[in-house]
XYZ file of C-alpha atoms in Angstrom:
431
model
C 0.000 0.000 0.000
C 1.437 3.386 -0.956
C 2.794 5.508 1.859
C 0.427 8.409 1.099
C -2.553 6.107 1.701
C -1.237 5.374 5.216
C -1.021 9.108 5.756
C -4.636 9.646 4.734
C -5.820 6.729 6.889
C -3.932 8.163 9.890
C -5.394 11.604 9.306
C -8.866 10.137 8.950
C -8.504 8.125 12.153
C -7.276 11.216 13.960
C -10.249 13.215 12.699
C -12.664 10.486 13.837
C -10.979 10.356 17.262
C -11.167 14.132 17.612
C -14.808 14.111 16.587
C -15.582 11.377 19.157
C -13.675 13.280 21.832
C -15.611 16.426 21.002
C -18.914 14.573 21.177
C -17.890 12.990 24.499
C -16.926 16.393 25.870
C -20.345 17.750 24.931
C -22.210 14.717 26.354
C -20.103 14.091 29.456
C -20.709 16.595 32.279
C -17.845 18.756 33.480
C -16.101 18.017 36.784
C -17.850 21.032 38.312
C -21.228 19.630 37.264
C -20.292 16.192 38.599
C -19.265 17.777 41.920
C -22.665 19.460 42.144
C -24.449 16.204 41.356
C -22.399 14.338 43.964
C -23.346 16.926 46.578
C -27.032 16.712 45.638
C -26.970 12.909 45.851
C -25.319 13.020 49.287
C -27.839 15.641 50.448
C -30.745 13.423 49.420
C -29.189 10.415 51.089
C -28.107 11.996 54.395
C -30.893 14.491 54.972
C -28.521 17.470 55.440
C -27.098 19.804 52.757
C -23.744 18.597 51.404
C -21.338 20.568 49.218
C -18.459 19.090 47.216
C -15.741 21.635 46.446
C -13.984 19.693 43.683
C -14.357 16.384 41.875
C -11.645 14.807 39.740
C -11.783 11.520 37.861
C -9.428 9.437 35.788
C -9.703 6.184 33.834
C -6.071 5.050 33.620
C -4.355 2.997 34.840
C -7.616 2.145 36.646
C -10.809 4.187 37.180
C -10.650 6.521 40.187
C -12.736 9.379 41.611
C -11.439 11.973 44.051
C -13.544 14.460 46.024
C -12.009 17.446 47.793
C -13.325 19.968 50.301
C -16.480 18.039 51.130
C -18.589 19.551 53.911
C -22.094 19.587 55.296
C -23.970 22.842 55.762
C -24.537 22.692 59.517
C -23.733 24.907 62.470
C -20.862 22.507 63.221
C -20.168 20.984 59.786
C -18.707 17.602 59.017
C -15.867 18.024 56.559
C -13.278 16.038 54.632
C -10.239 17.446 52.885
C -9.956 14.439 50.565
C -12.098 11.396 49.769
C -10.831 9.023 47.084
C -12.235 5.771 45.659
C -10.993 3.275 43.053
C -12.771 0.598 41.000
C -11.795 -2.175 38.576
C -12.442 -2.011 34.855
C -14.299 -5.325 34.998
C -16.753 -4.070 37.651
C -17.201 -0.781 35.792
C -17.951 -2.491 32.472
C -20.428 -4.846 34.131
C -22.022 -1.910 35.971
C -21.211 -3.273 39.430
C -20.641 -0.805 42.248
C -17.580 -2.269 43.986
C -14.802 -0.074 45.356
C -11.357 -1.611 45.576
C -10.354 1.000 48.127
C -11.768 4.045 49.883
C -9.432 6.648 51.376
C -10.396 9.418 53.795
C -7.925 12.118 54.819
C -8.145 15.016 57.265
C -11.802 14.835 58.229
C -13.660 16.573 61.056
C -16.646 14.893 62.721
C -18.490 16.855 65.445
C -20.512 14.404 67.507
C -23.329 16.909 68.099
C -23.991 17.214 64.352
C -24.522 13.497 63.746
C -27.977 13.609 65.341
C -29.174 15.851 62.477
C -28.570 13.106 59.903
C -31.627 11.302 58.555
C -30.152 8.529 56.421
C -32.591 7.196 53.853
C -33.110 3.428 54.024
C -31.577 1.307 51.293
C -34.761 -0.638 50.575
C -36.872 2.249 49.257
C -36.049 1.548 45.629
C -33.525 4.366 45.303
C -30.884 1.975 43.996
C -33.095 0.816 41.121
C -32.680 4.178 39.408
C -28.877 3.883 39.388
C -27.055 2.389 36.386
C -25.061 0.153 38.751
C -25.897 -2.841 40.921
C -24.392 -3.159 44.382
C -21.676 -5.828 44.589
C -21.653 -8.408 47.433
C -18.614 -6.539 48.818
C -19.277 -2.859 48.019
C -15.980 -1.715 49.611
C -13.011 -4.073 49.828
C -10.783 -1.830 51.939
C -11.145 1.505 53.719
C -8.331 3.628 55.170
C -8.593 6.835 57.151
C -6.088 9.171 58.751
C -6.256 12.545 60.442
C -9.905 12.030 61.413
C -10.735 14.544 64.156
C -13.596 13.512 66.437
C -15.082 16.486 68.337
C -17.038 15.446 71.411
C -20.027 17.274 72.818
C -17.772 19.013 75.334
C -15.524 20.332 72.559
C -12.619 17.934 73.157
C -10.927 16.925 69.873
C -9.358 13.489 69.445
C -7.539 12.376 66.274
C -7.821 8.835 64.914
C -6.368 6.701 62.128
C -7.379 3.239 61.016
C -8.075 0.693 58.334
C -10.594 -2.081 57.601
C -10.918 -4.912 55.084
C -14.455 -6.161 54.484
C -16.213 -9.424 53.748
C -19.806 -9.616 52.493
C -22.603 -7.843 54.380
C -20.115 -5.196 55.568
C -18.463 -7.605 58.026
C -14.876 -6.490 58.689
C -12.408 -9.308 58.065
C -9.755 -7.377 59.923
C -9.484 -3.804 61.125
C -7.559 -1.520 63.419
C -8.217 1.848 65.067
C -5.553 4.003 66.722
C -5.585 7.185 68.817
C -3.090 9.314 66.914
C -0.818 11.374 69.140
C -1.633 9.557 72.395
C 1.213 9.711 74.962
C 1.210 5.888 75.144
C 0.147 3.513 72.328
C -3.646 3.222 72.320
C -4.998 0.911 69.677
C -7.629 -1.758 68.991
C -7.161 -4.474 66.340
C -9.966 -6.814 65.191
C -9.622 -10.164 63.426
C -12.647 -12.188 62.308
C -12.890 -15.803 63.443
C -13.541 -17.636 60.173
C -16.981 -16.800 58.753
C -18.618 -16.424 62.155
C -19.865 -13.065 63.405
C -17.187 -13.153 66.095
C -13.963 -11.170 66.292
C -10.846 -11.307 68.416
C -10.063 -7.867 69.809
C -6.513 -6.957 70.832
C -6.674 -3.783 72.913
C -3.536 -1.799 73.776
C -3.959 0.894 76.436
C -2.319 2.033 79.639
C 0.899 0.169 78.917
C -0.803 -3.217 78.482
C -2.238 -5.269 75.599
C -5.203 -7.486 76.455
C -7.306 -9.806 74.322
C -11.099 -9.741 74.269
C -13.969 -10.837 72.040
C -16.745 -9.136 70.088
C -19.924 -10.750 68.749
C -22.571 -9.470 66.333
C -26.162 -10.788 66.275
C -29.206 -9.885 64.207
C -32.352 -10.350 66.274
C -35.778 -9.400 64.889
C -34.237 -7.003 62.395
C -32.027 -5.312 64.986
C -28.283 -5.466 65.487
C -26.773 -6.423 68.830
C -23.059 -6.167 69.578
C -21.671 -7.752 72.741
C -18.126 -7.966 73.975
C -15.960 -8.819 76.968
C -12.371 -8.313 78.050
C -10.290 -9.023 81.153
C -7.452 -6.664 82.062
C -4.590 -6.627 84.561
C -2.162 -3.921 85.631
C -3.506 -1.158 83.381
C -2.191 2.316 84.211
C -5.298 4.418 84.915
C -3.587 7.762 84.325
C -2.164 6.507 81.013
C -5.581 5.439 79.736
C -7.183 8.750 80.701
C -4.323 10.775 79.209
C -4.698 8.924 75.890
C -8.161 10.464 75.585
C -7.094 13.824 77.033
C -9.030 13.360 80.242
C -7.887 14.143 83.735
C -7.631 11.085 85.965
C -9.227 11.122 89.410
C -7.334 8.026 90.517
C -3.734 6.926 89.968
C -2.680 3.286 90.096
C -2.770 -0.034 88.216
C -6.269 -1.356 87.599
C -7.411 -4.946 87.077
C -10.881 -6.247 86.333
C -13.424 -7.260 83.704
C -15.474 -5.226 81.196
C -18.682 -6.209 79.375
C -20.261 -4.125 76.623
C -23.567 -4.246 74.781
C -24.946 -2.093 71.972
C -28.228 -2.554 70.133
C -29.926 -0.680 67.291
C -31.737 -0.856 63.963
C -28.377 -0.516 62.190
C -24.720 -0.659 63.267
C -24.486 3.138 63.563
C -27.492 3.301 65.890
C -26.102 0.393 67.892
C -22.821 2.221 68.500
C -24.728 5.293 69.695
C -26.538 3.085 72.257
C -23.348 1.584 73.682
C -23.406 0.529 77.346
C -20.453 -0.860 79.311
C -20.053 -2.357 82.774
C -16.657 -2.725 84.439
C -15.829 -4.221 87.809
C -12.374 -3.077 88.879
C -9.837 -3.031 91.656
C -6.868 -0.686 91.968
C -4.069 -1.703 94.309
C -2.099 1.081 95.987
C -4.450 3.660 94.495
C -4.169 7.387 95.070
C -7.041 9.888 94.858
C -5.722 12.900 92.979
C -8.365 15.552 93.611
C -8.991 15.660 97.363
C -7.783 14.576 100.803
C -10.575 12.515 102.366
C -9.178 12.587 105.884
C -8.716 16.348 105.889
C -12.178 16.841 104.337
C -13.734 14.851 107.186
C -11.834 16.644 109.920
C -12.663 20.090 108.499
C -16.298 19.200 107.758
C -15.687 19.636 104.036
C -14.271 23.159 104.189
C -10.815 22.173 102.923
C -10.326 21.398 99.225
C -7.605 19.814 97.154
C -4.920 17.427 98.206
C -4.522 13.690 97.606
C -5.434 10.516 99.462
C -3.193 7.443 99.514
C -5.250 4.233 99.554
C -4.370 0.625 100.143
C -7.055 -0.428 97.674
C -9.992 0.853 95.679
C -12.733 -1.254 94.141
C -16.131 -0.758 92.572
C -18.287 -0.896 89.458
C -18.370 1.714 86.704
C -21.077 1.818 84.028
C -21.109 4.003 80.933
C -24.230 4.916 78.993
C -24.404 6.787 75.700
C -26.615 9.881 75.918
C -27.431 12.836 73.655
C -26.186 15.166 76.371
C -22.861 13.358 76.670
C -21.784 9.957 77.970
C -23.068 9.234 81.482
C -20.608 7.478 83.794
C -22.044 5.882 86.945
C -19.853 4.629 89.785
C -21.368 2.271 92.344
C -20.283 -0.089 95.134
C -17.192 2.054 95.601
C -15.019 1.030 98.534
C -11.694 2.583 99.439
C -9.476 1.511 102.325
C -6.290 2.817 103.865
C -4.517 2.707 107.166
C -6.659 5.509 108.604
C -10.060 5.265 106.916
C -12.619 3.280 104.985
C -14.924 5.035 102.527
C -17.928 3.771 100.574
C -19.989 5.671 98.038
C -21.388 6.262 94.570
C -21.101 8.965 91.914
C -22.420 10.136 88.537
C -20.273 11.940 85.961
C -21.447 13.695 82.787
C -19.760 16.446 80.788
C -17.043 16.698 83.439
C -19.599 17.524 86.166
C -19.722 15.116 89.068
C -22.149 14.440 91.924
C -22.285 11.705 94.539
C -22.173 10.580 98.136
C -19.501 9.064 100.308
C -19.518 7.798 103.899
C -16.153 7.872 105.621
C -15.313 5.752 108.673
C -12.164 6.732 110.548
C -10.390 4.067 112.546
C -9.867 6.286 115.585
C -13.570 6.271 116.476
C -14.924 9.048 114.287
C -17.409 6.914 112.357
C -19.816 7.315 109.483
C -19.154 10.878 108.332
C -21.563 11.471 105.391
C -20.171 13.730 102.668
C -21.490 14.924 99.320
C -19.175 15.777 96.473
C -19.886 17.837 93.401
C -18.479 20.450 91.073
C -16.305 19.624 88.099
C -13.442 17.236 87.494
C -11.074 20.210 87.749
C -12.591 21.572 90.967
C -14.243 18.842 93.035
C -15.868 19.826 96.336
C -16.579 17.707 99.416
C -19.215 19.050 101.811
C -21.523 17.907 104.564
C -25.179 17.897 103.431
C -27.340 20.432 105.328
C -29.134 17.814 107.449
C -25.826 16.289 108.483
C -24.489 19.771 109.176
C -27.395 20.435 111.516
C -26.727 17.179 113.349
C -23.058 18.047 113.575
C -23.940 21.387 115.205
C -25.999 19.593 117.850
C -23.309 16.984 118.368
C -20.684 19.681 118.850
C -22.768 21.382 121.514
C -23.377 18.114 123.383
C -19.990 16.457 123.021
C -17.195 18.007 120.981
C -15.147 15.628 118.852
C -16.838 12.280 118.389
C -20.260 13.821 119.117
C -19.874 16.026 116.028
C -19.393 13.009 113.783
C -22.169 10.938 115.356
C -24.551 13.890 115.174
C -23.752 14.407 111.508
C -24.474 10.749 110.759
C -27.748 10.811 112.698
C -28.888 14.027 110.993
C -28.238 12.626 107.511
C -29.880 9.291 108.381
C -33.042 11.054 109.584
C -33.199 13.084 106.359
C -32.947 9.940 104.242
C -35.692 8.241 106.291
C -38.196 11.082 106.432
C -37.178 13.043 103.323
C -38.149 16.699 102.988
C -36.139 19.774 102.138
C -32.810 20.181 103.788
C -32.569 23.198 106.111
C -30.095 25.929 105.487
C -27.799 25.652 108.496
C -24.607 27.592 109.115
C -21.463 25.559 109.811
C -20.923 24.667 113.481
C -18.837 26.994 115.572
C -15.558 25.732 116.871
C -15.667 25.019 120.650
C -13.782 27.488 122.798
C -10.250 26.436 123.522
C -9.696 25.146 127.062
C -6.914 26.717 129.135
């Protein structure tokens, strides 16, 4: 074939290719239009306005879509600097929605804003209008880094993690890590075969312990249960990993059970409850001196209390107003005192009761504590204060303590409002 014929064929092919490219450019929406459509689709799905700043896509070497500057239009918006997803040519050509990987970078998730989401159910026929069918494993692997979780109290914690999925969104293996924690704080999950059971390796407070997680579907609802035993965990280290101030220092041992139930996994997590029975050997209270508080009828603040042991039960309960932490069956012992009590903590505000028995005969001093985790107060309740005033007048010293206990006991038996009583006067010094 003459060379000039090759030239004309090449020119013709080039013209056809250019014409096809021009037609594709006219038919295929621009990236700006695709970004708008992606935001509209997310808005319809999540029930809150979503804006996508930029959308980029490429077909080679494999199809990939990248979203940038994604954010919800809320008072405290959820945002993501970058969200990227890849697919295979085979799935794309067969119109299967199956992501080989999903990457999330530098996201911000305010907890208070999640309650405004109204996720549309997946069984309302919305998928039938899409040109793709959902694959058995819609996402094979997800990775995230720089994810900032903002709690209801404004505390920001940064996380990183990864998960590989089996069918029905069951993670085959996954890990989650508190980025920037002063000591390694991490949880790793590994599925046990095809069962809805996972081994959980939890590293916190200088220890790594192994627990279990189980998922059940009961009457259309999801239930997650788990359990873990722990020994010698540094309490201050665990609290510091989540930027919380510890009330107690020492090495804790015990057992934790958790349960979460909901119509979907997300709702189940928001209904998480835990129960932990613990003991702390050689514990130290970091916010107040119990002995001094008793001897000064609660007028002295601060200090520390060295204990031989501390034991009790702590329960956590998810709540829209912030996680509720309930302490019960608390018992602390030392060489000079024994204390029993209970407490409730929410949004760093604490309230509770404690009865302190001193070995030297001053028995049963009832105290109430309140305030915040940064400024905890120990005071005699008004009824006990009234009894203490009477006891001081009758018999200074031990009479003050016994009177306080009697006054508080009578209030608990008969109820009623507590009288406003001034603190007892100190007895005149004897010469």
